[in-house]
C-alpha cells in the first residue's frame, strides 16, 4: 500500500519570490461571481478562498503560474494575468 500524498507538504518544497509591488494577477472590480466560485475549486494551489460571507479572497503569493485561472477567468473575473517579472515567482524544487 502506498503512502498518501500531502499536497501542502509537496508545494512547501518550492520557493517563492513574491513581487509585493506588482501583483501578476489582478481580479476585476466587478468579477463574475460564478467564475470566481469556479476558481475556488480549480486553482491547484487553493489561492482563491471562499469566505464565510460568500465572497472570495485571492492572494497571488504562492501562485504556481499554471495558467488555469487565466484560461477560466480572464475577462470575466480577472482584469489581468501576466507571468511575474524576472527573478520573481515560483522556483520549482523536487522533493
Ligand atoms: S495561475 Fe494557477 S496557481 Fe496561480 S492563481 Fe491561477 S490557478 Fe492558481
PDB file of N, CA and C and ligand atoms in Angstrom:
ATOM      1  N   UNK A   1       0.856  -1.191   0.000  1.00  0.00           N
ATOM      2  CA  UNK A   1       0.000   0.000   0.000  1.00  0.00           C
ATOM      3  C   UNK A   1       0.892   1.241   0.000  1.00  0.00           C
ATOM      4  N   UNK A   2       0.586   2.196  -0.885  1.00  0.00           N
ATOM      5  CA  UNK A   2       1.425   3.394  -0.967  1.00  0.00           C
ATOM      6  C   UNK A   2       0.981   4.440   0.059  1.00  0.00           C
ATOM      7  N   UNK A   3       1.926   5.302   0.444  1.00  0.00           N
ATOM      8  CA  UNK A   3       1.642   6.346   1.431  1.00  0.00           C
ATOM      9  C   UNK A   3       0.846   7.469   0.773  1.00  0.00           C
ATOM     10  N   UNK A   4      -0.078   8.099   1.508  1.00  0.00           N
ATOM     11  CA  UNK A   4      -0.847   9.209   0.930  1.00  0.00           C
ATOM     12  C   UNK A   4       0.054  10.403   0.629  1.00  0.00           C
ATOM     13  N   UNK A   5      -0.322  11.159  -0.403  1.00  0.00           N
ATOM     14  CA  UNK A   5       0.447  12.343  -0.791  1.00  0.00           C
ATOM     15  C   UNK A   5      -0.146  13.562  -0.103  1.00  0.00           C
ATOM     16  N   UNK A   6       0.678  14.311   0.588  1.00  0.00           N
ATOM     17  CA  UNK A   6       0.233  15.558   1.207  1.00  0.00           C
ATOM     18  C   UNK A   6       0.620  16.706   0.278  1.00  0.00           C
ATOM     19  N   UNK A   7      -0.391  17.291  -0.389  1.00  0.00           N
ATOM     20  CA  UNK A   7      -0.130  18.326  -1.396  1.00  0.00           C
ATOM     21  C   UNK A   7       0.524  19.556  -0.776  1.00  0.00           C
ATOM     22  N   UNK A   8       0.075  19.949   0.414  1.00  0.00           N
ATOM     23  CA  UNK A   8       0.658  21.142   1.049  1.00  0.00           C
ATOM     24  C   UNK A   8       2.144  20.941   1.322  1.00  0.00           C
ATOM     25  N   UNK A   9       2.504  19.746   1.744  1.00  0.00           N
ATOM     26  CA  UNK A   9       3.921  19.461   2.012  1.00  0.00           C
ATOM     27  C   UNK A   9       4.706  19.502   0.708  1.00  0.00           C
ATOM     28  N   UNK A  10       4.136  18.912  -0.332  1.00  0.00           N
ATOM     29  CA  UNK A  10       4.810  18.902  -1.644  1.00  0.00           C
ATOM     30  C   UNK A  10       5.011  20.333  -2.152  1.00  0.00           C
ATOM     31  N   UNK A  11       3.972  21.161  -2.057  1.00  0.00           N
ATOM     32  CA  UNK A  11       4.077  22.542  -2.543  1.00  0.00           C
ATOM     33  C   UNK A  11       5.032  23.357  -1.680  1.00  0.00           C
ATOM     34  N   UNK A  12       5.154  22.983  -0.411  1.00  0.00           N
ATOM     35  CA  UNK A  12       6.024  23.712   0.505  1.00  0.00           C
ATOM     36  C   UNK A  12       7.496  23.563   0.166  1.00  0.00           C
ATOM     37  N   UNK A  13       7.825  22.598  -0.682  1.00  0.00           N
ATOM     38  CA  UNK A  13       9.215  22.405  -1.098  1.00  0.00           C
ATOM     39  C   UNK A  13       9.643  23.522  -2.061  1.00  0.00           C
ATOM     40  N   UNK A  14       8.686  24.063  -2.803  1.00  0.00           N
ATOM     41  CA  UNK A  14       9.007  25.119  -3.773  1.00  0.00           C
ATOM     42  C   UNK A  14       9.366  26.418  -3.067  1.00  0.00           C
ATOM     43  N   UNK A  15      10.055  27.264  -3.797  1.00  0.00           N
ATOM     44  CA  UNK A  15      10.449  28.560  -3.241  1.00  0.00           C
ATOM     45  C   UNK A  15       9.735  29.661  -4.033  1.00  0.00           C
ATOM     46  N   UNK A  16       9.229  30.651  -3.334  1.00  0.00           N
ATOM     47  CA  UNK A  16       8.519  31.749  -3.989  1.00  0.00           C
ATOM     48  C   UNK A  16       9.235  33.057  -3.703  1.00  0.00           C
ATOM     49  N   UNK A  17       9.415  33.840  -4.732  1.00  0.00           N
ATOM     50  CA  UNK A  17       9.928  35.193  -4.548  1.00  0.00           C
ATOM     51  C   UNK A  17       8.804  36.129  -4.975  1.00  0.00           C
ATOM     52  N   UNK A  18       8.035  36.591  -3.987  1.00  0.00           N
ATOM     53  CA  UNK A  18       6.822  37.348  -4.269  1.00  0.00           C
ATOM     54  C   UNK A  18       7.148  38.805  -4.578  1.00  0.00           C
ATOM     55  N   UNK A  19       6.623  39.282  -5.697  1.00  0.00           N
ATOM     56  CA  UNK A  19       6.783  40.684  -6.096  1.00  0.00           C
ATOM     57  C   UNK A  19       5.677  41.494  -5.414  1.00  0.00           C
ATOM     58  N   UNK A  20       5.995  42.024  -4.248  1.00  0.00           N
ATOM     59  CA  UNK A  20       4.988  42.737  -3.454  1.00  0.00           C
ATOM     60  C   UNK A  20       4.499  44.004  -4.147  1.00  0.00           C
ATOM     61  N   UNK A  21       5.326  44.571  -5.005  1.00  0.00           N
ATOM     62  CA  UNK A  21       4.977  45.854  -5.630  1.00  0.00           C
ATOM     63  C   UNK A  21       4.162  45.694  -6.904  1.00  0.00           C
ATOM     64  N   UNK A  22       4.081  44.471  -7.424  1.00  0.00           N
ATOM     65  CA  UNK A  22       3.439  44.307  -8.730  1.00  0.00           C
ATOM     66  C   UNK A  22       2.724  42.956  -8.796  1.00  0.00           C
ATOM     67  N   UNK A  23       1.419  42.917  -8.411  1.00  0.00           N
ATOM     68  CA  UNK A  23       0.669  41.660  -8.496  1.00  0.00           C
ATOM     69  C   UNK A  23       0.588  41.193  -9.947  1.00  0.00           C
ATOM     70  N   UNK A  24       0.902  39.941 -10.199  1.00  0.00           N
ATOM     71  CA  UNK A  24       0.865  39.483 -11.590  1.00  0.00           C
ATOM     72  C   UNK A  24      -0.519  38.988 -12.003  1.00  0.00           C
ATOM     73  N   UNK A  25      -1.419  38.865 -11.026  1.00  0.00           N
ATOM     74  CA  UNK A  25      -2.813  38.528 -11.322  1.00  0.00           C
ATOM     75  C   UNK A  25      -3.685  39.539 -10.587  1.00  0.00           C
ATOM     76  N   UNK A  26      -4.612  40.166 -11.322  1.00  0.00           N
ATOM     77  CA  UNK A  26      -5.486  41.170 -10.706  1.00  0.00           C
ATOM     78  C   UNK A  26      -6.941  40.794 -10.985  1.00  0.00           C
ATOM     79  N   UNK A  27      -7.732  40.770  -9.921  1.00  0.00           N
ATOM     80  CA  UNK A  27      -9.166  40.462 -10.051  1.00  0.00           C
ATOM     81  C   UNK A  27      -9.917  41.726 -10.423  1.00  0.00           C
ATOM     82  N   UNK A  28     -10.935  41.580 -11.253  1.00  0.00           N
ATOM     83  CA  UNK A  28     -11.742  42.721 -11.687  1.00  0.00           C
ATOM     84  C   UNK A  28     -12.465  43.369 -10.508  1.00  0.00           C
ATOM     85  N   UNK A  29     -12.816  44.604 -10.665  1.00  0.00           N
ATOM     86  CA  UNK A  29     -13.588  45.305  -9.649  1.00  0.00           C
ATOM     87  C   UNK A  29     -14.961  44.666  -9.457  1.00  0.00           C
ATOM     88  N   UNK A  30     -15.578  44.234 -10.544  1.00  0.00           N
ATOM     89  CA  UNK A  30     -16.884  43.572 -10.501  1.00  0.00           C
ATOM     90  C   UNK A  30     -16.758  42.217 -11.195  1.00  0.00           C
ATOM     91  N   UNK A  31     -16.116  41.260 -10.542  1.00  0.00           N
ATOM     92  CA  UNK A  31     -15.890  39.965 -11.200  1.00  0.00           C
ATOM     93  C   UNK A  31     -17.169  39.143 -11.293  1.00  0.00           C
ATOM     94  N   UNK A  32     -17.192  38.263 -12.263  1.00  0.00           N
ATOM     95  CA  UNK A  32     -18.292  37.306 -12.406  1.00  0.00           C
ATOM     96  C   UNK A  32     -18.206  36.346 -11.218  1.00  0.00           C
ATOM     97  N   UNK A  33     -19.184  36.378 -10.339  1.00  0.00           N
ATOM     98  CA  UNK A  33     -19.100  35.592  -9.102  1.00  0.00           C
ATOM     99  C   UNK A  33     -19.124  34.089  -9.369  1.00  0.00           C
ATOM    100  N   UNK A  34     -19.805  33.663 -10.413  1.00  0.00           N
ATOM    101  CA  UNK A  34     -19.844  32.230 -10.730  1.00  0.00           C
ATOM    102  C   UNK A  34     -18.457  31.748 -11.160  1.00  0.00           C
ATOM    103  N   UNK A  35     -17.749  32.589 -11.882  1.00  0.00           N
ATOM    104  CA  UNK A  35     -16.397  32.213 -12.317  1.00  0.00           C
ATOM    105  C   UNK A  35     -15.457  32.202 -11.112  1.00  0.00           C
ATOM    106  N   UNK A  36     -15.598  33.179 -10.241  1.00  0.00           N
ATOM    107  CA  UNK A  36     -14.765  33.188  -9.021  1.00  0.00           C
ATOM    108  C   UNK A  36     -15.003  31.922  -8.207  1.00  0.00           C
ATOM    109  N   UNK A  37     -16.249  31.540  -8.108  1.00  0.00           N
ATOM    110  CA  UNK A  37     -16.601  30.308  -7.395  1.00  0.00           C
ATOM    111  C   UNK A  37     -15.896  29.119  -8.038  1.00  0.00           C
ATOM    112  N   UNK A  38     -15.893  29.101  -9.348  1.00  0.00           N
ATOM    113  CA  UNK A  38     -15.219  28.023 -10.075  1.00  0.00           C
ATOM    114  C   UNK A  38     -13.720  28.012  -9.749  1.00  0.00           C
ATOM    115  N   UNK A  39     -13.127  29.190  -9.648  1.00  0.00           N
ATOM    116  CA  UNK A  39     -11.686  29.276  -9.375  1.00  0.00           C
ATOM    117  C   UNK A  39     -11.339  28.773  -7.978  1.00  0.00           C
ATOM    118  N   UNK A  40     -12.282  28.842  -7.041  1.00  0.00           N
ATOM    119  CA  UNK A  40     -12.006  28.312  -5.699  1.00  0.00           C
ATOM    120  C   UNK A  40     -11.774  26.806  -5.766  1.00  0.00           C
ATOM    121  N   UNK A  41     -12.337  26.167  -6.804  1.00  0.00           N
ATOM    122  CA  UNK A  41     -12.166  24.715  -6.947  1.00  0.00           C
ATOM    123  C   UNK A  41     -11.085  24.363  -7.961  1.00  0.00           C
ATOM    124  N   UNK A  42     -10.764  25.288  -8.855  1.00  0.00           N
ATOM    125  CA  UNK A  42      -9.849  24.954  -9.953  1.00  0.00           C
ATOM    126  C   UNK A  42      -8.385  25.261  -9.655  1.00  0.00           C
ATOM    127  N   UNK A  43      -8.115  26.254  -8.848  1.00  0.00           N
ATOM    128  CA  UNK A  43      -6.722  26.638  -8.593  1.00  0.00           C
ATOM    129  C   UNK A  43      -6.020  25.526  -7.802  1.00  0.00           C
ATOM    130  N   UNK A  44      -4.981  24.925  -8.353  1.00  0.00           N
ATOM    131  CA  UNK A  44      -4.319  23.818  -7.665  1.00  0.00           C
ATOM    132  C   UNK A  44      -3.616  24.232  -6.376  1.00  0.00           C
ATOM    133  N   UNK A  45      -3.338  25.523  -6.226  1.00  0.00           N
ATOM    134  CA  UNK A  45      -2.677  25.991  -5.009  1.00  0.00           C
ATOM    135  C   UNK A  45      -3.694  26.488  -3.972  1.00  0.00           C
ATOM    136  N   UNK A  46      -4.973  26.505  -4.329  1.00  0.00           N
ATOM    137  CA  UNK A  46      -6.012  26.938  -3.386  1.00  0.00           C
ATOM    138  C   UNK A  46      -5.898  28.399  -3.011  1.00  0.00           C
ATOM    139  N   UNK A  47      -5.550  29.250  -3.975  1.00  0.00           N
ATOM    140  CA  UNK A  47      -5.341  30.671  -3.663  1.00  0.00           C
ATOM    141  C   UNK A  47      -6.620  31.503  -3.723  1.00  0.00           C
ATOM    142  N   UNK A  48      -7.663  30.946  -4.312  1.00  0.00           N
ATOM    143  CA  UNK A  48      -8.979  31.601  -4.311  1.00  0.00           C
ATOM    144  C   UNK A  48      -9.766  30.938  -3.187  1.00  0.00           C
ATOM    145  N   UNK A  49      -9.979  31.712  -2.115  1.00  0.00           N
ATOM    146  CA  UNK A  49     -10.595  31.110  -0.931  1.00  0.00           C
ATOM    147  C   UNK A  49     -11.963  31.721  -0.649  1.00  0.00           C
ATOM    148  N   UNK A  50     -12.947  30.842  -0.529  1.00  0.00           N
ATOM    149  CA  UNK A  50     -14.297  31.304  -0.220  1.00  0.00           C
ATOM    150  C   UNK A  50     -14.372  31.690   1.254  1.00  0.00           C
ATOM    151  N   UNK A  51     -14.959  32.846   1.515  1.00  0.00           N
ATOM    152  CA  UNK A  51     -15.098  33.342   2.878  1.00  0.00           C
ATOM    153  C   UNK A  51     -16.483  32.981   3.426  1.00  0.00           C
ATOM    154  N   UNK A  52     -16.649  33.150   4.720  1.00  0.00           N
ATOM    155  CA  UNK A  52     -17.930  32.801   5.344  1.00  0.00           C
ATOM    156  C   UNK A  52     -19.080  33.625   4.791  1.00  0.00           C
ATOM    157  N   UNK A  53     -18.797  34.874   4.379  1.00  0.00           N
ATOM    158  CA  UNK A  53     -19.868  35.731   3.840  1.00  0.00           C
ATOM    159  C   UNK A  53     -20.140  35.447   2.357  1.00  0.00           C
ATOM    160  N   UNK A  54     -19.469  34.450   1.801  1.00  0.00           N
ATOM    161  CA  UNK A  54     -19.714  34.080   0.409  1.00  0.00           C
ATOM    162  C   UNK A  54     -18.766  34.749  -0.575  1.00  0.00           C
ATOM    163  N   UNK A  55     -18.033  35.758  -0.120  1.00  0.00           N
ATOM    164  CA  UNK A  55     -17.088  36.431  -1.010  1.00  0.00           C
ATOM    165  C   UNK A  55     -15.858  35.527  -1.211  1.00  0.00           C
ATOM    166  N   UNK A  56     -15.058  35.864  -2.209  1.00  0.00           N
ATOM    167  CA  UNK A  56     -13.856  35.083  -2.497  1.00  0.00           C
ATOM    168  C   UNK A  56     -12.642  35.971  -2.307  1.00  0.00           C
ATOM    169  N   UNK A  57     -11.697  35.505  -1.522  1.00  0.00           N
ATOM    170  CA  UNK A  57     -10.455  36.237  -1.292  1.00  0.00           C
ATOM    171  C   UNK A  57      -9.350  35.584  -2.109  1.00  0.00           C
ATOM    172  N   UNK A  58      -8.486  36.420  -2.671  1.00  0.00           N
ATOM    173  CA  UNK A  58      -7.401  35.896  -3.501  1.00  0.00           C
ATOM    174  C   UNK A  58      -6.083  36.510  -3.069  1.00  0.00           C
ATOM    175  N   UNK A  59      -5.057  35.670  -3.030  1.00  0.00           N
ATOM    176  CA  UNK A  59      -3.711  36.142  -2.730  1.00  0.00           C
ATOM    177  C   UNK A  59      -2.770  35.507  -3.747  1.00  0.00           C
ATOM    178  N   UNK A  60      -2.101  36.320  -4.531  1.00  0.00           N
ATOM    179  CA  UNK A  60      -1.263  35.779  -5.617  1.00  0.00           C
ATOM    180  C   UNK A  60       0.038  35.167  -5.105  1.00  0.00           C
ATOM    181  N   UNK A  61       0.400  35.400  -3.846  1.00  0.00           N
ATOM    182  CA  UNK A  61       1.593  34.760  -3.291  1.00  0.00           C
ATOM    183  C   UNK A  61       1.333  33.260  -3.221  1.00  0.00           C
ATOM    184  N   UNK A  62       2.235  32.478  -3.725  1.00  0.00           N
ATOM    185  CA  UNK A  62       2.042  31.029  -3.744  1.00  0.00           C
ATOM    186  C   UNK A  62       1.531  30.519  -5.075  1.00  0.00           C
ATOM    187  N   UNK A  63       1.406  31.426  -6.045  1.00  0.00           N
ATOM    188  CA  UNK A  63       0.922  31.037  -7.378  1.00  0.00           C
ATOM    189  C   UNK A  63       1.926  30.103  -8.060  1.00  0.00           C
ATOM    190  N   UNK A  64       1.384  29.043  -8.666  1.00  0.00           N
ATOM    191  CA  UNK A  64       2.203  28.053  -9.368  1.00  0.00           C
ATOM    192  C   UNK A  64       2.414  28.423 -10.837  1.00  0.00           C
ATOM    193  N   UNK A  65       1.797  29.523 -11.270  1.00  0.00           N
ATOM    194  CA  UNK A  65       1.904  30.004 -12.663  1.00  0.00           C
ATOM    195  C   UNK A  65       1.424  28.958 -13.660  1.00  0.00           C
ATOM    196  N   UNK A  66       0.401  28.219 -13.265  1.00  0.00           N
ATOM    197  CA  UNK A  66      -0.107  27.147 -14.136  1.00  0.00           C
ATOM    198  C   UNK A  66      -0.996  27.689 -15.242  1.00  0.00           C
ATOM    199  N   UNK A  67      -1.606  28.859 -15.030  1.00  0.00           N
ATOM    200  CA  UNK A  67      -2.443  29.458 -16.068  1.00  0.00           C
ATOM    201  C   UNK A  67      -3.892  29.009 -16.050  1.00  0.00           C
ATOM    202  N   UNK A  68      -4.274  28.162 -15.107  1.00  0.00           N
ATOM    203  CA  UNK A  68      -5.663  27.688 -15.059  1.00  0.00           C
ATOM    204  C   UNK A  68      -6.654  28.838 -14.901  1.00  0.00           C
ATOM    205  N   UNK A  69      -6.374  29.745 -13.968  1.00  0.00           N
ATOM    206  CA  UNK A  69      -7.319  30.851 -13.751  1.00  0.00           C
ATOM    207  C   UNK A  69      -7.324  31.819 -14.931  1.00  0.00           C
ATOM    208  N   UNK A  70      -6.219  31.879 -15.656  1.00  0.00           N
ATOM    209  CA  UNK A  70      -6.172  32.725 -16.855  1.00  0.00           C
ATOM    210  C   UNK A  70      -7.130  32.188 -17.902  1.00  0.00           C
ATOM    211  N   UNK A  71      -7.087  30.879 -18.084  1.00  0.00           N
ATOM    212  CA  UNK A  71      -7.950  30.262 -19.096  1.00  0.00           C
ATOM    213  C   UNK A  71      -9.418  30.346 -18.688  1.00  0.00           C
ATOM    214  N   UNK A  72      -9.690  30.116 -17.413  1.00  0.00           N
ATOM    215  CA  UNK A  72     -11.083  30.094 -16.960  1.00  0.00           C
ATOM    216  C   UNK A  72     -11.657  31.482 -16.689  1.00  0.00           C
ATOM    217  N   UNK A  73     -10.790  32.434 -16.301  1.00  0.00           N
ATOM    218  CA  UNK A  73     -11.361  33.662 -15.780  1.00  0.00           C
ATOM    219  C   UNK A  73     -10.925  34.980 -16.380  1.00  0.00           C
ATOM    220  N   UNK A  74      -9.990  34.940 -17.333  1.00  0.00           N
ATOM    221  CA  UNK A  74      -9.552  36.232 -17.885  1.00  0.00           C
ATOM    222  C   UNK A  74     -10.722  36.877 -18.615  1.00  0.00           C
ATOM    223  N   UNK A  75     -10.948  38.133 -18.360  1.00  0.00           N
ATOM    224  CA  UNK A  75     -12.043  38.948 -18.910  1.00  0.00           C
ATOM    225  C   UNK A  75     -13.340  38.839 -18.105  1.00  0.00           C
ATOM    226  N   UNK A  76     -13.645  37.669 -17.526  1.00  0.00           N
ATOM    227  CA  UNK A  76     -14.891  37.569 -16.758  1.00  0.00           C
ATOM    228  C   UNK A  76     -14.657  37.833 -15.269  1.00  0.00           C
ATOM    229  N   UNK A  77     -13.556  37.325 -14.743  1.00  0.00           N
ATOM    230  CA  UNK A  77     -13.261  37.521 -13.319  1.00  0.00           C
ATOM    231  C   UNK A  77     -11.924  38.220 -13.101  1.00  0.00           C
ATOM    232  N   UNK A  78     -11.026  38.058 -14.038  1.00  0.00           N
ATOM    233  CA  UNK A  78      -9.689  38.638 -13.879  1.00  0.00           C
ATOM    234  C   UNK A  78      -9.485  39.819 -14.814  1.00  0.00           C
ATOM    235  N   UNK A  79      -8.919  40.862 -14.247  1.00  0.00           N
ATOM    236  CA  UNK A  79      -8.572  42.055 -15.034  1.00  0.00           C
ATOM    237  C   UNK A  79      -7.320  41.784 -15.857  1.00  0.00           C
ATOM    238  N   UNK A  80      -6.356  41.121 -15.229  1.00  0.00           N
ATOM    239  CA  UNK A  80      -5.107  40.838 -15.936  1.00  0.00           C
ATOM    240  C   UNK A  80      -4.430  39.612 -15.352  1.00  0.00           C
ATOM    241  N   UNK A  81      -3.663  38.972 -16.186  1.00  0.00           N
ATOM    242  CA  UNK A  81      -2.864  37.803 -15.781  1.00  0.00           C
ATOM    243  C   UNK A  81      -1.568  37.888 -16.568  1.00  0.00           C
ATOM    244  N   UNK A  82      -0.453  37.976 -15.865  1.00  0.00           N
ATOM    245  CA  UNK A  82       0.862  38.001 -16.517  1.00  0.00           C
ATOM    246  C   UNK A  82       1.765  37.062 -15.734  1.00  0.00           C
ATOM    247  N   UNK A  83       2.841  36.643 -16.359  1.00  0.00           N
ATOM    248  CA  UNK A  83       3.857  35.954 -15.583  1.00  0.00           C
ATOM    249  C   UNK A  83       4.545  37.003 -14.706  1.00  0.00           C
ATOM    250  N   UNK A  84       5.045  36.590 -13.545  1.00  0.00           N
ATOM    251  CA  UNK A  84       5.775  37.538 -12.701  1.00  0.00           C
ATOM    252  C   UNK A  84       6.996  38.093 -13.435  1.00  0.00           C
ATOM    253  N   UNK A  85       7.393  39.288 -13.029  1.00  0.00           N
ATOM    254  CA  UNK A  85       8.588  39.889 -13.629  1.00  0.00           C
ATOM    255  C   UNK A  85       9.815  39.022 -13.331  1.00  0.00           C
ATOM    256  N   UNK A  86      10.856  39.206 -14.122  1.00  0.00           N
ATOM    257  CA  UNK A  86      12.074  38.413 -13.970  1.00  0.00           C
ATOM    258  C   UNK A  86      12.576  38.379 -12.537  1.00  0.00           C
ATOM    259  N   UNK A  87      13.045  37.239 -12.113  1.00  0.00           N
ATOM    260  CA  UNK A  87      13.552  36.908 -10.768  1.00  0.00           C
ATOM    261  C   UNK A  87      12.427  36.697  -9.746  1.00  0.00           C
ATOM    262  N   UNK A  88      11.175  37.077 -10.097  1.00  0.00           N
ATOM    263  CA  UNK A  88      10.061  36.856  -9.173  1.00  0.00           C
ATOM    264  C   UNK A  88       9.285  35.614  -9.584  1.00  0.00           C
ATOM    265  N   UNK A  89       8.469  35.137  -8.655  1.00  0.00           N
ATOM    266  CA  UNK A  89       7.602  33.999  -8.937  1.00  0.00           C
ATOM    267  C   UNK A  89       8.115  32.720  -8.298  1.00  0.00           C
ATOM    268  N   UNK A  90       7.632  31.612  -8.840  1.00  0.00           N
ATOM    269  CA  UNK A  90       7.945  30.315  -8.237  1.00  0.00           C
ATOM    270  C   UNK A  90       9.263  29.759  -8.760  1.00  0.00           C
ATOM    271  N   UNK A  91       9.972  29.103  -7.863  1.00  0.00           N
ATOM    272  CA  UNK A  91      11.154  28.334  -8.238  1.00  0.00           C
ATOM    273  C   UNK A  91      10.842  26.897  -7.833  1.00  0.00           C
ATOM    274  N   UNK A  92      10.588  26.067  -8.835  1.00  0.00           N
ATOM    275  CA  UNK A  92      10.190  24.682  -8.547  1.00  0.00           C
ATOM    276  C   UNK A  92      11.354  23.865  -8.012  1.00  0.00           C
ATOM    277  N   UNK A  93      11.030  23.072  -7.021  1.00  0.00           N
ATOM    278  CA  UNK A  93      12.016  22.157  -6.455  1.00  0.00           C
ATOM    279  C   UNK A  93      11.358  20.797  -6.320  1.00  0.00           C
ATOM    280  N   UNK A  94      12.134  19.788  -6.433  1.00  0.00           N
ATOM    281  CA  UNK A  94      11.615  18.438  -6.272  1.00  0.00           C
ATOM    282  C   UNK A  94      11.975  17.921  -4.892  1.00  0.00           C
ATOM    283  N   UNK A  95      11.098  17.164  -4.315  1.00  0.00           N
ATOM    284  CA  UNK A  95      11.405  16.621  -3.005  1.00  0.00           C
ATOM    285  C   UNK A  95      10.346  15.660  -2.543  1.00  0.00           C
TER     286      UNK A  95
HETATM  287  S1  LIG B   1      -2.091  30.555 -12.211  1.00  0.00           S
HETATM  288 FE1  LIG B   1      -2.668  28.568 -11.312  1.00  0.00          FE
HETATM  289  S2  LIG B   1      -1.756  28.549  -9.277  1.00  0.00           S
HETATM  290 FE2  LIG B   1      -1.709  30.666  -9.989  1.00  0.00          FE
HETATM  291  S3  LIG B   1      -3.568  31.571  -9.115  1.00  0.00           S
HETATM  292 FE3  LIG B   1      -4.061  30.858 -11.204  1.00  0.00          FE
HETATM  293  S4  LIG B   1      -4.885  28.790 -10.954  1.00  0.00           S
HETATM  294 FE4  LIG B   1      -3.833  29.332  -9.031  1.00  0.00          FE
END
